[in-house]
mmCIF file of C-alpha atoms in Angstrom:
data_model
loop_
_atom_site.group_PDB
_atom_site.id
_atom_site.type_symbol
_atom_site.label_atom_id
_atom_site.label_comp_id
_atom_site.label_asym_id
_atom_site.label_seq_id
_atom_site.Cartn_x
_atom_site.Cartn_y
_atom_site.Cartn_z
ATOM 1 C CA MET A 1 7.158 28.826 9.718
ATOM 2 C CA LEU A 2 7.602 26.117 12.229
ATOM 3 C CA SER A 3 10.024 23.575 10.699
ATOM 4 C CA THR A 4 9.278 20.256 9.536
ATOM 5 C CA THR A 5 10.840 16.748 9.540
ATOM 6 C CA SER A 6 13.992 16.456 7.404
ATOM 7 C CA ASP A 7 11.524 15.147 5.208
ATOM 8 C CA GLY A 8 10.754 18.112 3.995
ATOM 9 C CA ASN A 9 6.819 19.011 3.940
ATOM 10 C CA HIS A 10 5.705 14.803 3.973
ATOM 11 C CA TYR A 11 5.373 14.924 7.850
ATOM 12 C CA LEU A 12 4.286 17.151 10.592
ATOM 13 C CA ALA A 13 6.608 18.080 12.961
ATOM 14 C CA PRO A 14 6.315 15.585 16.249
ATOM 15 C CA THR A 15 5.027 18.200 18.515
ATOM 16 C CA VAL A 16 2.458 18.199 16.332
ATOM 17 C CA VAL A 17 -0.878 16.116 18.378
ATOM 18 C CA GLU A 18 -4.283 17.810 17.497
ATOM 19 C CA SER A 19 -5.630 18.624 14.112
ATOM 20 C CA VAL A 20 -8.415 20.770 13.523
ATOM 21 C CA LYS A 21 -10.234 20.932 10.040
ATOM 22 C CA ILE A 22 -12.399 23.154 8.219
ATOM 23 C CA LEU A 23 -14.247 22.436 5.088
ATOM 24 C CA VAL A 24 -13.880 24.790 2.122
ATOM 25 C CA VAL A 25 -17.380 24.097 0.241
ATOM 26 C CA GLY A 26 -18.492 25.959 -3.053
ATOM 27 C CA SER A 27 -20.003 24.722 -6.403
ATOM 28 C CA PHE A 28 -17.776 23.587 -9.049
ATOM 29 C CA GLY A 29 -15.165 25.843 -10.645
ATOM 30 C CA VAL A 30 -15.665 28.646 -7.733
ATOM 31 C CA GLY A 31 -11.709 28.660 -6.678
ATOM 32 C CA LYS A 32 -11.489 26.059 -3.920
ATOM 33 C CA THR A 33 -8.293 24.685 -4.844
ATOM 34 C CA THR A 34 -7.133 28.209 -5.163
ATOM 35 C CA LEU A 35 -7.768 29.343 -1.541
ATOM 36 C CA ILE A 36 -6.389 26.025 -0.206
ATOM 37 C CA GLY A 37 -3.518 26.374 -2.354
ATOM 38 C CA SER A 38 -2.954 30.187 -1.311
ATOM 39 C CA VAL A 39 -2.710 28.902 2.381
ATOM 40 C CA SER A 40 -0.977 25.963 2.368
ATOM 41 C CA GLU A 41 2.031 24.705 3.398
ATOM 42 C CA ILE A 42 2.098 21.744 1.072
ATOM 43 C CA GLU A 43 0.906 21.432 -2.456
ATOM 44 C CA PRO A 44 -2.263 21.059 -2.457
ATOM 45 C CA LEU A 45 -3.258 16.854 -2.281
ATOM 46 C CA ARG A 46 -6.042 15.201 -3.761
ATOM 47 C CA THR A 47 -8.032 11.942 -2.572
ATOM 48 C CA GLU A 48 -10.579 10.116 -4.787
ATOM 49 C CA GLU A 49 -13.517 8.323 -2.849
ATOM 50 C CA THR A 50 -15.792 6.339 -4.721
ATOM 51 C CA ILE A 51 -19.709 6.561 -4.226
ATOM 52 C CA THR A 52 -22.398 4.383 -5.272
ATOM 53 C CA GLN A 53 -24.941 6.254 -6.161
ATOM 54 C CA ALA A 54 -28.517 5.083 -7.377
ATOM 55 C CA SER A 55 -29.424 5.947 -10.416
ATOM 56 C CA GLU A 56 -31.638 9.189 -10.850
ATOM 57 C CA GLY A 57 -34.730 9.552 -13.352
ATOM 58 C CA ILE A 58 -34.553 5.886 -14.736
ATOM 59 C CA ASP A 59 -37.766 3.717 -14.260
ATOM 60 C CA GLU A 60 -36.628 0.832 -12.039
ATOM 61 C CA LEU A 61 -38.449 -1.938 -14.107
ATOM 62 C CA GLU A 62 -35.894 -4.389 -13.367
ATOM 63 C CA ALA A 63 -35.177 -6.212 -10.196
ATOM 64 C CA THR A 64 -31.937 -4.737 -9.025
ATOM 65 C CA PRO A 65 -31.858 -1.175 -8.937
ATOM 66 C CA LYS A 66 -29.614 0.765 -11.296
ATOM 67 C CA LYS A 67 -26.581 2.202 -9.449
ATOM 68 C CA THR A 68 -23.617 3.748 -10.980
ATOM 69 C CA THR A 69 -20.413 4.543 -8.447
ATOM 70 C CA THR A 70 -18.255 7.541 -9.365
ATOM 71 C CA THR A 71 -15.397 8.871 -8.520
ATOM 72 C CA VAL A 72 -15.305 12.191 -6.212
ATOM 73 C CA ALA A 73 -12.049 14.305 -6.067
ATOM 74 C CA MET A 74 -11.371 16.185 -2.806
ATOM 75 C CA ASP A 75 -8.332 18.912 -2.792
ATOM 76 C CA PHE A 76 -6.875 19.571 0.542
ATOM 77 C CA GLY A 77 -4.267 21.117 2.226
ATOM 78 C CA ARG A 78 -2.647 22.086 5.774
ATOM 79 C CA ILE A 79 -1.411 24.779 7.723
ATOM 80 C CA THR A 80 0.871 23.962 10.844
ATOM 81 C CA LEU A 81 -0.412 26.988 13.507
ATOM 82 C CA THR A 82 1.475 25.957 16.680
ATOM 83 C CA ASP A 83 3.919 23.040 17.674
ATOM 84 C CA GLU A 84 0.863 20.963 18.475
ATOM 85 C CA ILE A 85 -1.890 22.022 16.064
ATOM 86 C CA ALA A 86 -2.569 21.315 12.181
ATOM 87 C CA LEU A 87 -5.357 23.069 10.513
ATOM 88 C CA TYR A 88 -6.555 20.681 7.523
ATOM 89 C CA LEU A 89 -8.749 22.615 4.822
ATOM 90 C CA PHE A 90 -10.786 19.853 2.678
ATOM 91 C CA GLY A 91 -12.236 21.179 -0.175
ATOM 92 C CA THR A 92 -15.480 19.650 -0.944
ATOM 93 C CA PRO A 93 -18.120 20.039 -3.735
ATOM 94 C CA GLY A 94 -21.596 20.719 -0.997
ATOM 95 C CA GLN A 95 -24.027 19.476 -3.591
ATOM 96 C CA ARG A 96 -26.800 17.168 -2.341
ATOM 97 C CA ARG A 97 -25.571 14.300 -4.312
ATOM 98 C CA PHE A 98 -22.499 14.706 -2.430
ATOM 99 C CA TRP A 99 -23.617 14.648 0.536
ATOM 100 C CA ASP A 100 -22.186 10.828 1.550
ATOM 101 C CA LEU A 101 -18.962 11.920 1.069
ATOM 102 C CA TRP A 102 -18.801 15.112 3.366
ATOM 103 C CA SER A 103 -21.571 14.550 5.754
ATOM 104 C CA GLY A 104 -18.293 12.348 7.459
ATOM 105 C CA LEU A 105 -15.927 15.709 7.050
ATOM 106 C CA ALA A 106 -18.360 18.119 8.626
ATOM 107 C CA GLU A 107 -18.439 15.768 11.545
ATOM 108 C CA GLY A 108 -15.989 17.664 14.519
ATOM 109 C CA ALA A 109 -15.339 20.208 11.890
ATOM 110 C CA ALA A 110 -14.826 23.785 13.158
ATOM 111 C CA GLY A 111 -16.651 25.208 10.490
ATOM 112 C CA ALA A 112 -17.028 25.523 6.697
ATOM 113 C CA LEU A 113 -15.946 28.613 4.234
ATOM 114 C CA VAL A 114 -18.646 29.010 1.801
ATOM 115 C CA LEU A 115 -16.893 29.792 -1.590
ATOM 116 C CA VAL A 116 -19.457 32.130 -3.621
ATOM 117 C CA ASP A 117 -19.002 33.559 -7.282
ATOM 118 C CA THR A 118 -21.094 36.386 -7.664
ATOM 119 C CA ARG A 119 -21.754 35.775 -11.145
ATOM 120 C CA ARG A 120 -23.421 32.473 -10.477
ATOM 121 C CA LEU A 121 -24.792 32.966 -7.272
ATOM 122 C CA ALA A 122 -27.945 30.520 -7.639
ATOM 123 C CA ASP A 123 -24.976 27.604 -7.615
ATOM 124 C CA SER A 124 -24.480 28.279 -3.679
ATOM 125 C CA PHE A 125 -28.035 27.932 -3.202
ATOM 126 C CA GLU A 126 -28.058 24.178 -2.589
ATOM 127 C CA VAL A 127 -24.788 24.173 -1.006
ATOM 128 C CA LEU A 128 -26.042 26.985 1.077
ATOM 129 C CA ASP A 129 -29.729 24.501 2.309
ATOM 130 C CA GLN A 130 -27.541 21.328 2.388
ATOM 131 C CA LEU A 131 -25.198 23.040 5.045
ATOM 132 C CA GLU A 132 -28.581 24.674 7.128
ATOM 133 C CA THR A 133 -30.345 21.841 6.935
ATOM 134 C CA ARG A 134 -28.342 19.025 7.239
ATOM 135 C CA THR A 135 -25.234 20.394 9.493
ATOM 136 C CA SER A 136 -25.224 22.229 12.813
ATOM 137 C CA LEU A 137 -21.469 23.964 11.579
ATOM 138 C CA PRO A 138 -21.008 27.537 12.010
ATOM 139 C CA PHE A 139 -20.140 28.709 8.548
ATOM 140 C CA VAL A 140 -18.735 32.185 6.557
ATOM 141 C CA VAL A 141 -19.579 32.989 3.065
ATOM 142 C CA ALA A 142 -16.503 34.522 1.402
ATOM 143 C CA ILE A 143 -16.966 36.188 -1.796
ATOM 144 C CA ASN A 144 -14.350 35.222 -4.106
ATOM 145 C CA GLN A 145 -14.466 38.275 -6.158
ATOM 146 C CA PHE A 146 -13.222 37.538 -10.158
ATOM 147 C CA PRO A 147 -11.851 40.404 -11.787
ATOM 148 C CA ASP A 148 -15.105 40.820 -14.653
ATOM 149 C CA ALA A 149 -17.806 40.383 -11.463
ATOM 150 C CA PRO A 150 -20.336 42.145 -10.301
ATOM 151 C CA SER A 151 -19.687 43.731 -7.400
ATOM 152 C CA TYR A 152 -22.452 44.263 -4.681
ATOM 153 C CA GLU A 153 -22.845 45.104 -0.962
ATOM 154 C CA PRO A 154 -23.033 42.522 1.684
ATOM 155 C CA ASP A 155 -26.640 43.455 2.348
ATOM 156 C CA GLN A 156 -27.565 42.858 -1.613
ATOM 157 C CA ILE A 157 -25.882 39.200 -1.259
ATOM 158 C CA ARG A 158 -27.140 38.548 2.452
ATOM 159 C CA THR A 159 -30.859 39.153 0.778
ATOM 160 C CA ALA A 160 -29.897 37.140 -2.792
ATOM 161 C CA LEU A 161 -28.418 34.251 -0.444
ATOM 162 C CA ASP A 162 -31.279 34.993 2.291
ATOM 163 C CA LEU A 163 -28.861 34.701 4.826
ATOM 164 C CA ASP A 164 -28.820 34.929 8.518
ATOM 165 C CA ASP A 165 -27.954 38.446 10.256
ATOM 166 C CA GLU A 166 -25.580 36.770 11.785
ATOM 167 C CA THR A 167 -23.650 35.077 9.338
ATOM 168 C CA PRO A 168 -20.921 36.946 8.784
ATOM 169 C CA ILE A 169 -19.569 37.967 5.561
ATOM 170 C CA VAL A 170 -16.352 38.297 3.964
ATOM 171 C CA VAL A 171 -14.861 39.254 0.285
ATOM 172 C CA CYS A 172 -12.234 37.317 -0.198
ATOM 173 C CA ASN A 173 -9.770 36.933 -3.720
ATOM 174 C CA ALA A 174 -8.695 33.393 -3.510
ATOM 175 C CA LYS A 175 -5.670 34.193 -4.897
ATOM 176 C CA ASN A 176 -4.510 36.350 -2.014
ATOM 177 C CA ARG A 177 -3.234 34.043 1.205
ATOM 178 C CA ASN A 178 -3.641 37.222 3.548
ATOM 179 C CA ALA A 179 -7.449 37.639 2.264
ATOM 180 C CA CYS A 180 -8.013 34.006 2.501
ATOM 181 C CA VAL A 181 -6.509 33.865 6.059
ATOM 182 C CA ARG A 182 -8.339 36.776 7.158
ATOM 183 C CA ALA A 183 -11.570 34.641 6.140
ATOM 184 C CA LEU A 184 -10.608 32.031 7.741
ATOM 185 C CA ALA A 185 -9.971 33.821 10.890
ATOM 186 C CA THR A 186 -13.437 35.194 10.005
ATOM 187 C CA LEU A 187 -15.105 31.626 10.598
ATOM 188 C CA VAL A 188 -13.207 30.834 13.661
ATOM 189 C CA ARG A 189 -14.226 33.632 15.729
ATOM 190 C CA HIS A 190 -17.478 33.092 14.272
ATOM 191 C CA ALA A 191 -17.633 29.651 15.449
ATOM 192 C CA LEU A 192 -16.268 30.742 18.903
ATOM 193 C CA LYS A 193 -18.881 32.866 19.239
ATOM 194 C CA THR A 194 -21.749 30.341 18.511
ATOM 195 C CA ARG A 195 -20.790 28.440 20.784
ATOM 196 C CA MET B 1 -3.642 25.944 -9.617
ATOM 197 C CA PRO B 2 -6.779 26.276 -11.148
ATOM 198 C CA ASP B 3 -9.687 24.598 -9.518
ATOM 199 C CA ALA B 4 -9.916 20.465 -10.405
ATOM 200 C CA PRO B 5 -12.022 19.369 -12.794
ATOM 201 C CA GLU B 6 -14.303 18.126 -9.690
ATOM 202 C CA ASP B 7 -17.080 17.294 -12.328
ATOM 203 C CA ASP B 8 -15.362 14.851 -14.335
ATOM 204 C CA TYR B 9 -16.595 11.964 -13.515
ATOM 205 C CA VAL B 10 -14.421 8.300 -13.655
ATOM 206 C CA ASP B 11 -15.602 4.819 -13.280
ATOM 207 C CA HIS B 12 -13.095 2.594 -10.899
ATOM 208 C CA PRO B 13 -11.534 0.174 -12.670
ATOM 209 C CA ILE B 14 -11.297 -1.736 -9.444
ATOM 210 C CA ARG B 15 -13.495 -2.423 -6.471
ATOM 211 C CA SER B 16 -11.588 -0.272 -4.087
ATOM 212 C CA TYR B 17 -12.910 -3.328 -0.756
ATOM 213 C CA VAL B 18 -11.002 -6.255 -2.989
ATOM 214 C CA ARG B 19 -8.048 -4.745 -0.908
ATOM 215 C CA THR B 20 -9.505 -4.802 2.534
ATOM 216 C CA GLY B 21 -10.624 -8.258 2.251
ATOM 217 C CA GLY B 22 -14.370 -6.743 1.384
ATOM 218 C CA ARG B 23 -14.651 -5.171 4.830
ATOM 219 C CA ALA B 24 -15.615 -1.646 4.516
ATOM 220 C CA ARG B 25 -15.904 -0.311 8.244
ATOM 221 C CA PRO B 26 -12.843 0.592 10.355
ATOM 222 C CA THR B 27 -12.892 -0.601 14.044
ATOM 223 C CA HIS B 28 -10.958 3.233 14.766
ATOM 224 C CA ARG B 29 -13.180 6.564 13.677
ATOM 225 C CA LEU B 30 -10.206 7.636 11.086
ATOM 226 C CA THR B 31 -10.930 10.442 9.202
ATOM 227 C CA PRO B 32 -9.214 12.559 6.714
ATOM 228 C CA ALA B 33 -7.961 14.922 9.412
ATOM 229 C CA THR B 34 -6.832 11.872 11.943
ATOM 230 C CA LEU B 35 -3.430 12.006 12.676
ATOM 231 C CA LEU B 36 -1.342 8.861 12.643
ATOM 232 C CA ILE B 37 2.045 8.187 13.937
ATOM 233 C CA GLY B 38 4.830 5.269 12.743
ATOM 234 C CA HIS B 39 6.651 3.972 15.706
ATOM 235 C CA THR B 40 9.932 4.654 15.419
ATOM 236 C CA SER B 41 11.258 1.218 15.962
ATOM 237 C CA PRO B 42 8.130 -1.123 14.185
ATOM 238 C CA ARG B 43 7.937 -4.423 15.803
ATOM 239 C CA ALA B 44 9.618 -6.915 13.641
ATOM 240 C CA THR B 45 6.805 -8.717 12.033
ATOM 241 C CA SER B 46 5.719 -10.206 9.218
ATOM 242 C CA VAL B 47 3.112 -7.767 6.925
ATOM 243 C CA GLY B 48 1.266 -7.583 3.605
ATOM 244 C CA ARG B 49 1.893 -5.828 0.902
ATOM 245 C CA GLN B 50 -1.080 -3.431 2.189
ATOM 246 C CA GLU B 51 0.776 -2.800 5.542
ATOM 247 C CA ARG B 52 4.149 -2.524 4.114
ATOM 248 C CA GLU B 53 2.907 0.400 1.875
ATOM 249 C CA VAL B 54 1.278 1.751 5.043
ATOM 250 C CA LEU B 55 4.540 1.838 6.884
ATOM 251 C CA SER B 56 6.292 3.588 3.666
ATOM 252 C CA GLN B 57 4.257 6.373 4.285
ATOM 253 C CA CYS B 58 3.803 6.803 8.435
ATOM 254 C CA ARG B 59 7.179 7.618 9.397
ATOM 255 C CA GLY B 60 6.598 10.092 11.379
ATOM 256 C CA VAL B 61 2.758 11.988 11.979
ATOM 257 C CA ILE B 62 0.868 12.310 8.999
ATOM 258 C CA SER B 63 -2.848 12.669 8.314
ATOM 259 C CA MET B 64 -4.640 9.812 6.387
ATOM 260 C CA ALA B 65 -5.653 12.861 3.780
ATOM 261 C CA GLU B 66 -2.330 12.741 3.498
ATOM 262 C CA MET B 67 -1.272 9.222 3.397
ATOM 263 C CA ALA B 68 -4.411 8.173 1.286
ATOM 264 C CA ALA B 69 -3.122 10.849 -1.557
ATOM 265 C CA HIS B 70 0.471 9.590 -1.382
ATOM 266 C CA LEU B 71 -0.716 5.620 -1.821
ATOM 267 C CA GLY B 72 -3.057 6.979 -4.519
ATOM 268 C CA GLN B 73 -6.164 4.942 -2.427
ATOM 269 C CA PRO B 74 -9.227 6.630 -1.036
ATOM 270 C CA VAL B 75 -9.414 7.642 2.477
ATOM 271 C CA SER B 76 -12.248 4.960 3.869
ATOM 272 C CA VAL B 77 -9.847 2.193 2.437
ATOM 273 C CA LEU B 78 -6.907 3.334 3.958
ATOM 274 C CA ALA B 79 -8.820 3.465 7.096
ATOM 275 C CA VAL B 80 -10.011 -0.220 7.073
ATOM 276 C CA ILE B 81 -6.145 -1.047 6.676
ATOM 277 C CA ALA B 82 -4.996 1.722 8.996
ATOM 278 C CA SER B 83 -7.403 0.317 11.985
ATOM 279 C CA ASP B 84 -6.011 -3.423 11.685
ATOM 280 C CA MET B 85 -2.289 -2.456 12.063
ATOM 281 C CA ILE B 86 -3.269 0.462 15.069
ATOM 282 C CA ASP B 87 -5.185 -2.935 16.577
ATOM 283 C CA ALA B 88 -2.027 -4.602 15.975
ATOM 284 C CA GLY B 89 -0.206 -1.990 17.593
ATOM 285 C CA LEU B 90 2.229 -0.986 13.941
ATOM 286 C CA ILE B 91 0.942 2.413 14.446
ATOM 287 C CA GLY B 92 -0.258 5.008 16.307
ATOM 288 C CA VAL B 93 -3.145 7.145 16.402
ATOM 289 C CA ARG B 94 -2.908 10.947 18.017
ATOM 290 C CA PRO B 95 -6.389 10.866 20.111
ATOM 291 C CA ASP B 96 -6.703 14.710 20.106
ATOM 292 C CA SER B 97 -6.676 14.749 15.892
ATOM 293 C CA ASP B 98 -10.214 15.608 14.430
ATOM 294 C CA THR B 99 -12.362 14.764 17.236
ATOM 295 C CA ALA B 100 -15.742 13.881 16.343
ATOM 296 C CA ALA B 101 -16.638 16.541 19.027
ATOM 297 C CA GLY B 102 -15.493 19.104 17.200
ATOM 298 C CA PRO B 103 -12.305 21.267 18.274
ATOM 299 C CA SER B 104 -12.381 22.441 22.392
ATOM 300 C CA ARG B 105 -13.172 26.351 22.947
ATOM 301 C CA GLU B 106 -9.079 26.317 23.941
ATOM 302 C CA THR B 107 -8.107 25.107 20.818
ATOM 303 C CA LEU B 108 -10.019 26.989 18.414
ATOM 304 C CA GLN B 109 -9.128 30.352 20.461
ATOM 305 C CA LYS B 110 -5.438 28.854 19.603
ATOM 306 C CA VAL B 111 -5.937 28.874 16.192
ATOM 307 C CA LEU B 112 -7.853 32.319 15.880
ATOM 308 C CA HIS B 113 -4.460 33.889 17.657
ATOM 309 C CA ALA B 114 -2.379 31.394 15.131
ATOM 310 C CA LEU B 115 -4.286 32.732 12.266
ATOM 311 C CA ASN B 116 -4.149 36.380 13.371
ATOM 312 C CA HIS B 117 -0.074 36.489 13.294
ATOM 313 C CA LEU B 118 0.309 34.245 10.265
#
């Protein structure tokens, strides 16, 4: 591990000049923060953004459209990889209604790790749809294998999620640091192939 | 750490942009992974409370997201304040951090190599 400043982990080493980010996306409760906590050198931190959305499903009879302001939390962590490079992992809800929040994050990202729970495969459809239609980010599907979840062959997952043959699928226990690091390495290898 | 209750919506009690004088757009591209750096000898200049708070969290190299989390402010609000502070020479920014074009091939190879050896 590289040393940081005397403030412990508060600051990065002064030699760090470059940051790379990877998005960890997936539906609620799929284990994004768990994965980030498994690999981060700092306790996962949280920032909150307010987003303003037009209310859905309400007849607009008044002159001013109804809007709601909501707060969305984003958890993140970091790994200092070399003297000069820090990797940031941002856990973001990937659903359509949060697009404004994570569109800025997607710009310049190395790629996205899509966490999937096999008990709730359908919850991943919208996230994958957003990634495919609204970004050109390389992504890897990581199955967060819960103990009581049914186990599928990667080909079954590929068919169920309608993934391209090129999209890597890895099995990854979000609590296991080594498994998470391997999943991230798979994503970066895939990103290198696609450019 | 279990997954956060991300879908708990909370109405925000104050309008964040009161803090930024109503401005919503920073003049620099400052994203959550942008790295800021505090100057070791800050210019002797009178600054407001917002700026002092930022300076107190910027005594080394730190990302926008981390600083926002420590200050309890949204990144988008910090971006407006930090942007002005960069223009005023109070803090610096690492130009190669989180570029819009994304990491170079060479950088990705370094990242992969490092991940393989963690």
